[in-house]
XYZ file of C-alpha atoms in Angstrom:
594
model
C 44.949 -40.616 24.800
C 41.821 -38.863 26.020
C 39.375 -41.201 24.371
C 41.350 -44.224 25.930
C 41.144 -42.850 29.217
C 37.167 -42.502 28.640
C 37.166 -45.863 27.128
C 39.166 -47.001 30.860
C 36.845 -44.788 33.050
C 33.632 -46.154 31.328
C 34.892 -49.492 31.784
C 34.960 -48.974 35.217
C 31.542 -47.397 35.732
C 30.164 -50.803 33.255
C 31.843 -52.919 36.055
C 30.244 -51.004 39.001
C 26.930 -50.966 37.478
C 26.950 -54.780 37.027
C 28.439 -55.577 40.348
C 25.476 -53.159 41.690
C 23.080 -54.899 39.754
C 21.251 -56.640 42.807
C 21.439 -53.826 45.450
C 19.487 -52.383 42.247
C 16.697 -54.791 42.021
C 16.074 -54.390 45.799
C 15.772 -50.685 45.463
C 13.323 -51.079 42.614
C 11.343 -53.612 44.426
C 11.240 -51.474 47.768
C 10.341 -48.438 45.386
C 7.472 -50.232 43.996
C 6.118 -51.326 47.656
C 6.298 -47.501 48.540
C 4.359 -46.579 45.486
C 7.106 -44.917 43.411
C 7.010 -47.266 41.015
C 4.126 -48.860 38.416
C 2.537 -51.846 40.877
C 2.348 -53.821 37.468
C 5.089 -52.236 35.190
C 8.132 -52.326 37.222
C 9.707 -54.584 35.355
C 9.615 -52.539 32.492
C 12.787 -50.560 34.494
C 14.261 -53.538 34.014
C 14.223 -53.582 30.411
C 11.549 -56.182 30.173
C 9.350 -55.362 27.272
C 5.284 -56.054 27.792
C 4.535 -54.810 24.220
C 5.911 -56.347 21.127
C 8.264 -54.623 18.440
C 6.694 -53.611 15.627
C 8.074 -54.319 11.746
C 9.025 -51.546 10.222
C 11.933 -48.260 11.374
C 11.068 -47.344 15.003
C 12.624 -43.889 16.511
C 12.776 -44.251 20.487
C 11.857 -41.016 22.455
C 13.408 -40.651 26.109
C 12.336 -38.409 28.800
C 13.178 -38.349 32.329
C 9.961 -36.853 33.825
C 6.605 -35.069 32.982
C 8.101 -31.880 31.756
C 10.363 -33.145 29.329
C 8.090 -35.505 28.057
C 5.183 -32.775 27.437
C 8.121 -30.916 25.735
C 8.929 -34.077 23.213
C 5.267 -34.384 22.430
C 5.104 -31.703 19.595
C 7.955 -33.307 18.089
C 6.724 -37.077 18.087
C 3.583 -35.583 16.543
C 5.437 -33.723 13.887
C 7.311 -36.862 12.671
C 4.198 -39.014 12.920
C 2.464 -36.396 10.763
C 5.193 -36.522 7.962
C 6.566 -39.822 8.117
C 3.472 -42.336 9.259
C 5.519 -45.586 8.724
C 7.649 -44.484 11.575
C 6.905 -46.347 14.345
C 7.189 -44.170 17.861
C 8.608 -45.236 20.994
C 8.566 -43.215 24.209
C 9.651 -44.076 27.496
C 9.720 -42.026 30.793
C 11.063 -42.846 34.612
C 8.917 -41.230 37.075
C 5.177 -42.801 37.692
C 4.196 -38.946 37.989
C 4.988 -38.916 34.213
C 3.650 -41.968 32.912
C 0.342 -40.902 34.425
C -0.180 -37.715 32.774
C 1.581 -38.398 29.228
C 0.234 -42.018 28.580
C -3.255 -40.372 27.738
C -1.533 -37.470 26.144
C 0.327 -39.230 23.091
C -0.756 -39.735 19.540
C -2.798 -42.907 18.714
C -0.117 -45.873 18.427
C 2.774 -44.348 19.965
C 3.961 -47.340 22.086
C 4.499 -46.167 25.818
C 7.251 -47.995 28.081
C 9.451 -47.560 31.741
C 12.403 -46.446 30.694
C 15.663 -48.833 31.325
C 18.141 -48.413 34.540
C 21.522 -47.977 33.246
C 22.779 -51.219 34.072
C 23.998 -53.635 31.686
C 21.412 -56.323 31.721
C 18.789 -53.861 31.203
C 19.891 -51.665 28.739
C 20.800 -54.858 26.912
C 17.667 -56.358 27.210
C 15.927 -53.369 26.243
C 18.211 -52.575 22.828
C 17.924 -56.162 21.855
C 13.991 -56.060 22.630
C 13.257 -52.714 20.353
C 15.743 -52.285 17.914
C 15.805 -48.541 17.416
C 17.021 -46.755 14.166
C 17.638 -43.499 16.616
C 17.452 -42.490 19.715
C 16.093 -38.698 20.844
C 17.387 -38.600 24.469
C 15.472 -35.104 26.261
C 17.545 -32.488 27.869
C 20.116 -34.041 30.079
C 19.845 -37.533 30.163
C 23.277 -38.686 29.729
C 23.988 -42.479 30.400
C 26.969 -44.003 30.057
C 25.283 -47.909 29.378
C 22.884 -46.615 27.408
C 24.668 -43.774 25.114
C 27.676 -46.827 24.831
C 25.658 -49.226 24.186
C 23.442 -47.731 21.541
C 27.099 -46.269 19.682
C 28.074 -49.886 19.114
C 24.840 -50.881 18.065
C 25.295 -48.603 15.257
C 22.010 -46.675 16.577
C 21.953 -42.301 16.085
C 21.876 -40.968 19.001
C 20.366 -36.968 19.302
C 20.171 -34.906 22.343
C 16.838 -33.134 22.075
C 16.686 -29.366 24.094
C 20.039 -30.126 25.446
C 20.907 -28.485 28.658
C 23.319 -29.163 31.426
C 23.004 -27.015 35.008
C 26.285 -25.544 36.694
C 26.582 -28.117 38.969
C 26.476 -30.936 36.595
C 29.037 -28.754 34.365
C 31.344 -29.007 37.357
C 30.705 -32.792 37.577
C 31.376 -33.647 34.299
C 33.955 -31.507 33.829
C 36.761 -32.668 36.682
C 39.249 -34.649 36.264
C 37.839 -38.014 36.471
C 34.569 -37.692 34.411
C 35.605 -35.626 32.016
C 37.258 -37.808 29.639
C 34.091 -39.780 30.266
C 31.553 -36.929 29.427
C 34.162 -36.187 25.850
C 33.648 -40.018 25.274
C 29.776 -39.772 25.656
C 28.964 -36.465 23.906
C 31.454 -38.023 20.968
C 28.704 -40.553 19.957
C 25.663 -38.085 19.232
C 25.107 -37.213 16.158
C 23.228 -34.159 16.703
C 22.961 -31.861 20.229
C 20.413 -29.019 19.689
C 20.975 -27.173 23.140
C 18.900 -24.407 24.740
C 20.890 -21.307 24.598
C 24.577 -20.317 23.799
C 25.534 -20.517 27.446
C 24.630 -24.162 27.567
C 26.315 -24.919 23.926
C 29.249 -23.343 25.526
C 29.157 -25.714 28.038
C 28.955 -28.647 26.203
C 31.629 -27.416 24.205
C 33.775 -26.897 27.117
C 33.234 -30.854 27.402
C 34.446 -31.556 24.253
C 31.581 -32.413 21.750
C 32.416 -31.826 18.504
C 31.307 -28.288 17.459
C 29.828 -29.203 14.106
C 27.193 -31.514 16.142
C 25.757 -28.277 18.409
C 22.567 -26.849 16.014
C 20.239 -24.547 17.318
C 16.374 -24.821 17.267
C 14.948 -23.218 19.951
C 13.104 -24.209 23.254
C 10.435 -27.116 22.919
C 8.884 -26.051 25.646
C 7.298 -22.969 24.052
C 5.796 -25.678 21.573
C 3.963 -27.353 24.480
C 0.067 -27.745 24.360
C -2.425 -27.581 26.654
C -3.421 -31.031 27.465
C -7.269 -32.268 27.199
C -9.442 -32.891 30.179
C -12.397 -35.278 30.889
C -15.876 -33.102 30.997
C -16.198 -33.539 34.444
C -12.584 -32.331 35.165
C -13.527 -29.374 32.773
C -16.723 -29.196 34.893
C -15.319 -29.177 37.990
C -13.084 -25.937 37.059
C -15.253 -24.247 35.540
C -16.920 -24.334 39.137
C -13.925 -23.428 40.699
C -13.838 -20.181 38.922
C -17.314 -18.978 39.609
C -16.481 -19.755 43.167
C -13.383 -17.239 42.923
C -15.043 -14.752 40.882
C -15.563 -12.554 44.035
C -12.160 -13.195 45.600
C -9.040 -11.886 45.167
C -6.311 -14.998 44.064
C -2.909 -15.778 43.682
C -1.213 -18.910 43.017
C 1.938 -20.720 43.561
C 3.050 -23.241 41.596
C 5.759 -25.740 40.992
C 6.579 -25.248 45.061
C 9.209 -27.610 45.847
C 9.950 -28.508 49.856
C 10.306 -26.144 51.663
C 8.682 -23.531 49.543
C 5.565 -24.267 51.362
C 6.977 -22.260 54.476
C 7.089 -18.787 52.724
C 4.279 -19.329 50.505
C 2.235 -19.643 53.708
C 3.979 -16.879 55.092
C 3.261 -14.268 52.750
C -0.522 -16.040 52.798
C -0.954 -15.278 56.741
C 0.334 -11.778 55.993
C -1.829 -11.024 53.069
C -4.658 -12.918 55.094
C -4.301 -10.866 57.803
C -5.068 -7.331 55.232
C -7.262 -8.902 52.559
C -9.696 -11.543 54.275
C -11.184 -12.966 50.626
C -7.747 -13.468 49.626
C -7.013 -17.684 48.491
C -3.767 -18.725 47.824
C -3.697 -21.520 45.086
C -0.887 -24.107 46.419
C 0.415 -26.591 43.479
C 3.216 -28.404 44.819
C 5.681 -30.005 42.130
C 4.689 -33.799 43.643
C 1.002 -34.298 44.717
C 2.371 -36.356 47.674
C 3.662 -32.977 48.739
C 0.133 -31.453 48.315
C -1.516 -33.562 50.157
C 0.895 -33.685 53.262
C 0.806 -29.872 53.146
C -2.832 -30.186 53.703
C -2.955 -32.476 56.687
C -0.453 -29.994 57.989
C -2.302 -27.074 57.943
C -5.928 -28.998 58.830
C -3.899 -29.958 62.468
C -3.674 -26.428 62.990
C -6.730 -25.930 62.180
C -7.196 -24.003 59.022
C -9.256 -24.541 56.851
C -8.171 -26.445 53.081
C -9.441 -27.582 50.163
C -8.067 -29.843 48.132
C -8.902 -30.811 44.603
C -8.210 -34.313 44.570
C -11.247 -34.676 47.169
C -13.352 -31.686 44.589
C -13.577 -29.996 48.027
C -15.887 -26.703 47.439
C -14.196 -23.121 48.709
C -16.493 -22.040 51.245
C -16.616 -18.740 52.984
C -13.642 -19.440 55.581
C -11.019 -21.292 53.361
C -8.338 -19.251 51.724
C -6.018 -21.570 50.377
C -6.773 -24.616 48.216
C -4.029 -27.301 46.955
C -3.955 -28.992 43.873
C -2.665 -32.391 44.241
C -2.921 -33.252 40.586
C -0.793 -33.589 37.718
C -1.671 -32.346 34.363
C -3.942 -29.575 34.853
C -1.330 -26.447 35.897
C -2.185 -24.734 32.424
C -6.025 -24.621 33.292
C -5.508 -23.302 36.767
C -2.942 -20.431 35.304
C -6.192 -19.340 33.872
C -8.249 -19.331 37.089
C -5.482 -16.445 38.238
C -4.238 -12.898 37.925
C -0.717 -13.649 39.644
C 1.317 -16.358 39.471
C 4.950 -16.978 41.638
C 6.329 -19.897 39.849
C 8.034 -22.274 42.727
C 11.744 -24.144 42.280
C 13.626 -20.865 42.203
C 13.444 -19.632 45.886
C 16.179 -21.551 47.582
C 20.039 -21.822 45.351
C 19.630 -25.818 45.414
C 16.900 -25.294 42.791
C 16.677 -24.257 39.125
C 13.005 -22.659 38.681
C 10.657 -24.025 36.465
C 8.816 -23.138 33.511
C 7.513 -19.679 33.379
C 6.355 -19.255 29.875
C 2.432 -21.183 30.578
C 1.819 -18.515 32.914
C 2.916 -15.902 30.619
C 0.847 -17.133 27.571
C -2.210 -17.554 29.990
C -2.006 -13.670 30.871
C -1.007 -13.859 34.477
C 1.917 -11.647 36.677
C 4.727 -13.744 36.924
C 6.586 -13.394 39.526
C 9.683 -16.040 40.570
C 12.634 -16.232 42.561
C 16.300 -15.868 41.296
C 17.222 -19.413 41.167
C 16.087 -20.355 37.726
C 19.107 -22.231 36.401
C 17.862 -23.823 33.018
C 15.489 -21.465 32.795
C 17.731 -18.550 32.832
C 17.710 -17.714 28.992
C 13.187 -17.806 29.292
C 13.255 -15.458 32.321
C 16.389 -13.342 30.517
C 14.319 -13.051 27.203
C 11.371 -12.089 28.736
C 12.926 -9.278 30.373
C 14.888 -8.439 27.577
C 11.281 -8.139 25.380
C 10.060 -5.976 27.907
C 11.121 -5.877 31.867
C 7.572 -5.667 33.460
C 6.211 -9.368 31.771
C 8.344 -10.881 34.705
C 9.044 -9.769 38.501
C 12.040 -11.522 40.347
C 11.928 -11.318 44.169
C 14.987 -12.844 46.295
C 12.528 -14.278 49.202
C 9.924 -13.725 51.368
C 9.362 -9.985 52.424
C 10.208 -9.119 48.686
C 7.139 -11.015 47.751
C 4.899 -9.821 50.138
C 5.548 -6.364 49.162
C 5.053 -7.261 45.205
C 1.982 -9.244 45.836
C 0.572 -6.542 48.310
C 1.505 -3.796 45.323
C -0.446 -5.896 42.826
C -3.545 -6.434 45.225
C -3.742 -2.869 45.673
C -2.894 -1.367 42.502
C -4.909 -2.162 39.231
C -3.007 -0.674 37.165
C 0.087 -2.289 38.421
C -1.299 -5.477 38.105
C -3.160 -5.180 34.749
C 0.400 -3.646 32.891
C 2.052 -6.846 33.642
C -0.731 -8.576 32.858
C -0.479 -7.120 29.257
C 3.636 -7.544 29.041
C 3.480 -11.004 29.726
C 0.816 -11.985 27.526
C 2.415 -9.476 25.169
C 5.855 -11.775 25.033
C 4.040 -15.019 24.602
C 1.988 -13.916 21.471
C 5.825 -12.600 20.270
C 7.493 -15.272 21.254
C 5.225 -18.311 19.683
C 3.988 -15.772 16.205
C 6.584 -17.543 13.263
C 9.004 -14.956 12.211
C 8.847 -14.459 8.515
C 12.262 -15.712 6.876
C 12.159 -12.818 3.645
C 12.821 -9.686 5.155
C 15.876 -8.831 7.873
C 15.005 -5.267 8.004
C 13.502 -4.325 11.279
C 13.323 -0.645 12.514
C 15.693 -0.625 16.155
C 15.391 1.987 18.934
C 17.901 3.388 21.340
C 17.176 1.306 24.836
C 18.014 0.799 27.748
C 19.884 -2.836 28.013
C 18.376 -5.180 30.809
C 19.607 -5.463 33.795
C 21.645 -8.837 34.241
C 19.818 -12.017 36.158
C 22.729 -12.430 38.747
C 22.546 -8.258 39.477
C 18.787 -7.723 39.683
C 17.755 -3.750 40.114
C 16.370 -2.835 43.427
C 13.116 -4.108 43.898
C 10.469 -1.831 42.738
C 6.741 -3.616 42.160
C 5.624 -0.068 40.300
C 8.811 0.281 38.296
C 8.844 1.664 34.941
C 5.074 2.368 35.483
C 3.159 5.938 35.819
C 0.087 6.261 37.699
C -2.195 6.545 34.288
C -4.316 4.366 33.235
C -2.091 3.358 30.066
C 1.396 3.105 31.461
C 4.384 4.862 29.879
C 7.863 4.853 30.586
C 9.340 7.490 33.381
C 13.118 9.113 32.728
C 15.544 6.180 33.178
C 13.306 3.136 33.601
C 13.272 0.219 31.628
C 10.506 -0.087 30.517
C 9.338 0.363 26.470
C 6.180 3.215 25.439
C 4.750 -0.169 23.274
C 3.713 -3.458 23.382
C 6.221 -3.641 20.124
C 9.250 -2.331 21.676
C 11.756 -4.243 23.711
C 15.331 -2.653 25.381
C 18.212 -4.436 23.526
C 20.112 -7.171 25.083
C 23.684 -6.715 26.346
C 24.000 -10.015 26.935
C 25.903 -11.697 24.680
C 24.423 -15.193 25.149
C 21.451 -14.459 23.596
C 20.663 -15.741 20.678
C 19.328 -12.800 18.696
C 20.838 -9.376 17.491
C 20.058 -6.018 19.856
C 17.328 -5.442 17.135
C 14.738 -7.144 19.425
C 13.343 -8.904 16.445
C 14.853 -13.151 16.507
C 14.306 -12.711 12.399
C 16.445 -9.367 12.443
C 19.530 -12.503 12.584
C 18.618 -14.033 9.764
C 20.114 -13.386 6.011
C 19.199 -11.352 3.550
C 18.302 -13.881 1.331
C 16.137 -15.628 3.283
C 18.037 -18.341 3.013
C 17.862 -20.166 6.573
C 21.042 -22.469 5.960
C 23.332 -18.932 5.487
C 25.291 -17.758 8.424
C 23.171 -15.858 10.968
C 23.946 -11.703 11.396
C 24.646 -10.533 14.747
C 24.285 -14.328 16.314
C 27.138 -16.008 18.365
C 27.911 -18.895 15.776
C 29.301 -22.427 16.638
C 31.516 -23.685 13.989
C 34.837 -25.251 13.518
C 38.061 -22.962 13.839
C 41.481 -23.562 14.302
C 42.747 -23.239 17.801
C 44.804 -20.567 19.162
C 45.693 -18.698 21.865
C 42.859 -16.128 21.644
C 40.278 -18.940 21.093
C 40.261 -20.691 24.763
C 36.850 -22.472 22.964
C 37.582 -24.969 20.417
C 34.909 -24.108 17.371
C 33.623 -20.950 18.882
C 33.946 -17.996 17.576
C 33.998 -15.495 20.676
C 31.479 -11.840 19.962
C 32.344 -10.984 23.581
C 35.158 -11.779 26.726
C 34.114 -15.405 27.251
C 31.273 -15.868 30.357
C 31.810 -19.402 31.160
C 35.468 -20.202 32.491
C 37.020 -23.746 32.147
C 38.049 -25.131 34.711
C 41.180 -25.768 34.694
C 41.753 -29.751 34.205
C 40.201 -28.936 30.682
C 42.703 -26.132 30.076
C 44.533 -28.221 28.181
C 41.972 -30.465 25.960
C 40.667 -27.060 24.800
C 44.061 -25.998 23.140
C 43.686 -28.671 21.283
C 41.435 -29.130 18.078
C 38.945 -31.545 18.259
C 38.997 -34.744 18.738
C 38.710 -37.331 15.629
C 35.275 -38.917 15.374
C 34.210 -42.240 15.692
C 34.318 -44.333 12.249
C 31.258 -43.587 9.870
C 30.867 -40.493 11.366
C 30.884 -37.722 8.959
C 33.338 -34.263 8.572
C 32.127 -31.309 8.899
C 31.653 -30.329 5.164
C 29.586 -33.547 4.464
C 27.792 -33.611 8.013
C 24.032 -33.772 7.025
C 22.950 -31.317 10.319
C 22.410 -27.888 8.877
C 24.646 -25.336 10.268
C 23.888 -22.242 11.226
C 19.911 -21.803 11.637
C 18.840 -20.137 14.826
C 15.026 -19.657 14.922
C 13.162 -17.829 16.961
C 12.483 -18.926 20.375
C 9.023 -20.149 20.582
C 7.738 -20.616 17.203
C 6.043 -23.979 17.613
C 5.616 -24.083 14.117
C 9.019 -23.663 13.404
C 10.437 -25.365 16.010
C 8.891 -28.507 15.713
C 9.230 -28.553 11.493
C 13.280 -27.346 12.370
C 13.625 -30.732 14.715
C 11.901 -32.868 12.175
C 14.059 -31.637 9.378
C 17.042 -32.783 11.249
C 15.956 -35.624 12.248
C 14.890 -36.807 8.828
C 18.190 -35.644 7.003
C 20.204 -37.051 9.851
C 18.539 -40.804 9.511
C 18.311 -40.410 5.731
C 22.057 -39.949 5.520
C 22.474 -42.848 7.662
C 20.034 -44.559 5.149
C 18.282 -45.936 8.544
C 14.570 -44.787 7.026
């Protein structure tokens, strides 16, 4: 009954979509006289090709925008690696993307607009291309295309899966949901972020055996090369700041601009040499923020114009894309934008981590919850959360002020990246554990103390009752159940005895099929702790049911070619990116589509 009632609703949103189809194309054209879109591409949206399909198997990778496509980059280059004769597709939506990645990707990777999801297009575009698989990035769930692809006979895989509370909600009312169960029923393999958002997709009824774990892609992400005269230019740039003190804030959203310039005019007003670095998360953005602040007459520099920081400027804006990771290392302190106002969800924090800044960010970090939770769980001083504007004056003041302040979180932070990214070794589970003090949780942060945890020596230790570990190689233990390693600390402490990476995990939160009951309210999940996400309650009753039956070809759980059961450690690129492939390539062999 459910999966006719998905069939019903997705007939309806087929018929919209096609009845919408021209209001579409007028949008897309008035996009493309506004500059949104490609001046010569557009049609590509449209699912007209420009570049012919290549013989041979062809594996299409999907990203919305630039960070999920630097995130699927490690992973295109890992199957190109070990299986050459696999052609690579890769599409993205936004122009910002497709001008930073096209120069990014492997020699004869074929770039492309992605499709809208209306029927014509998404049509056009399967019938064009022909894809063995798709790998659809993080939350790109369309009804046309997922559909479309199923009936095709085409694997579908959703790559770093994620889904923020307010598209849980969505999803998950009465209307959509037997929608979302319909969708999520097609993939063959969902590899999501973190418990909390396996949960969720759980809650919307994908089958349980599907949900494998293989850490964040984004902690696989590398640095992206620069022309010499770009690598000139910074270099420049940080002789220029050598005598000045420097802070940066990046990934700004709207709005943001307002108390980043606040807490500049304050700091301005006690520290004269002090520039702000302003990287706004569109360059549009960047550049109005400049004209702004030249009316008033202050004095900017902006790097799209190379503008040189002379004696009376104090803030410069980058109005670039591709270049953040360079600029982290131009800084001390970094406040990573998107996470200041509760209609945002933060960005990624882990680039300024691994290039040895402060990071500092607001409390609104939605998918990137489980980075800014681990990081505080390795050690609490590698990241700073601050609820606004005062609270961020007062930490960046503490940091200007205090050395040692500044150079102890320089050392956590740069401290969890070389954890998080060194591969675990696989033969040994036996890792010495101390008694800590568990983290505070994100939604209850401590009162805000810059110096906490820190003494005024030159080598910090801990004082009576903070949290904060004597070494670089001691974390508090987790109370959260949601992460995914043991209290150990150590992400290899879950693994089995044997070494053995396809045994069940110790001490990790595993996602397998179990009967339902009335102590299970999550079908497949077998509960470690009192449940944290609630259903709502129009999926009270799906969830006291088992599973429903997959589509035909589809195979049970005991035959299902995804290995179950493998959680690796957060951040191994090496890992990571040989776990996806592995997948991947048993997933399509099984299928017999390579």
């Amino acid at each position: 009954m459910a999966r006719e009632r998905g069939k019903l609703v997705y007939m309806v949103y087929r018929a919209l979509s096609y009845g919408l189809s021209p209001m579409v194309h007028l949008h897309l054209r008035w996009r493309r006289v506004r500059g949104l879109e490609h001046p010569l591409r557009w049609l590509e949206r449209l699912g007209r090709p420009s570049l012919p399909r290549p013989a041979g198997p062809l594996i299409w990778f999907h990203a919305v925008s630039l960070g999920e496509g630097i995130a699927a980059i490690p992973v295109i280059k890992c199957c190109i690696e070990r299986r050459p004769d696999i052609n690579i597709l890769m599409t993205t939506t936004t122009l910002s993307a497709f001008t930073v990645i096209e120069n990014q990707l492997p020699s004869g990777v074929i770039y492309q607009f992605a499709p809208l999801d209306i029927p014509a297009s998404v049509d056009t575009f399967l019938g064009h291309w022909k894809p063995n698989a798709i790998m659809l990035m993080e939350s790109e769930l369309w009804p046309n295309l997922i559909i479309g692809a199923s009936k095709s006979g085409i694997a579908l895989v959703l790559l770093n899966a994620r889904m923020s509370a307010k598209s849980f909600n969505s999803w998950s009312g009465p209307l959509l949901l037997p929608l979302a169960s319909l969708m999520l029923s097609k993939f063959s393999l969902i590899s999501p972020l973190s418990t909390m958002q396996a949960l969720r997709f759980q809650l919307l009824q994908a089958p349980p055996f599907i949900i494998n774990f293989s850490g964040d892609l984004k902690y696989a992400t590398e640095t992206f090369d620069l022309s010499d005269v770009d690598k000139r230019s910074i270099e420049d740039l940080r002789v220029q700041l050598e005598s000045r003190r420097v802070w940066m804030a990046s990934s700004i959203h709207r709005g943001e601009e307002e108390v980043i310039l606040g807490v500049h005019k304050v700091l301005n007003q006690v520290h004269p040499d002090v520039v702000t670095i302003v990287v706004p998360r569109n360059p549009l953005h960047g550049q109005e923020i400049a004209q702004a602040l030249q009316k008033e007459g202050v004095s900017v520099a902006l790097r799209s114009r190379d503008d040189k920081l002379m004696p009376g400027t104090n803030i410069y804006v980058v109005d670039t894309l591709g270049e953040l990771r360079y600029f982290y290392r131009l800084t001390p302190i970094a406040v990573i934008g998107g996470s200041f106002f509760p209609d945002l969800t933060g960005h990624n924090i882990s680039e300024a981590a691994a290039a040895g800044c402060a990071v500092l960010t607001g409390h609104h970090v939605g998918h990137f919850a489980h980075m800014v939770q681990e990081m505080r769980r390795l050690n609490p001083l590698s990241v700073l959360q601050v609820s606004g504007k005062l609270e961020l004056e007062k930490a960046l003041g503490e940091l200007f002020r205090n050395s040692t302040v500044l150079e102890a979180r320089h050392r956590k932070a740069a401290a969890y990246k070389a954890k998080a990214t060194t591969p675990t070794p696989h033969h040994s589970r036996h890792h010495p554990t101390h008694s800590r003090q568990p983290s505070p949780a994100l939604n209850q942060p401590p009162p805000f103390t810059p110096t906490q945890g820190l003494s005024t020596t030159a080598d910090p230790t801990p004082a009576s009752g903070d949290h904060c570990s004597a070494s670089d190689d001691q974390s508090p233990a987790s109370s959260d159940p949601l992460l995914p390693y043991p209290s150990s600390g150590d992400p290899s402490s879950a693994l089995p005895a044997s070494g053995d990476p396809s045994q069940p995990l110790v001490g990790a939160t595993q996602i397998r099929p179990a009967p339902a009951g009335p102590s299970q309210p999550l079908v497949g999940a077998t509960q470690t702790s009192p449940p944290v996400v609630r259903p709502p309650a129009s999926l009270a009753a799906p969830l006291a049911q088992p599973p429903a039956t997959l589509a035909a070809g589809r195979q049970s759980p005991a035959s299902s070619p995804v290995p179950s059961g493998k959680l690796l450690a957060a951040g191994s690129s090496i890992c990571c990116c040989f776990q996806w492939f592995r997948s991947l390539f048993l997933l399509l062999s099984s299928k017999r589509m390579i």
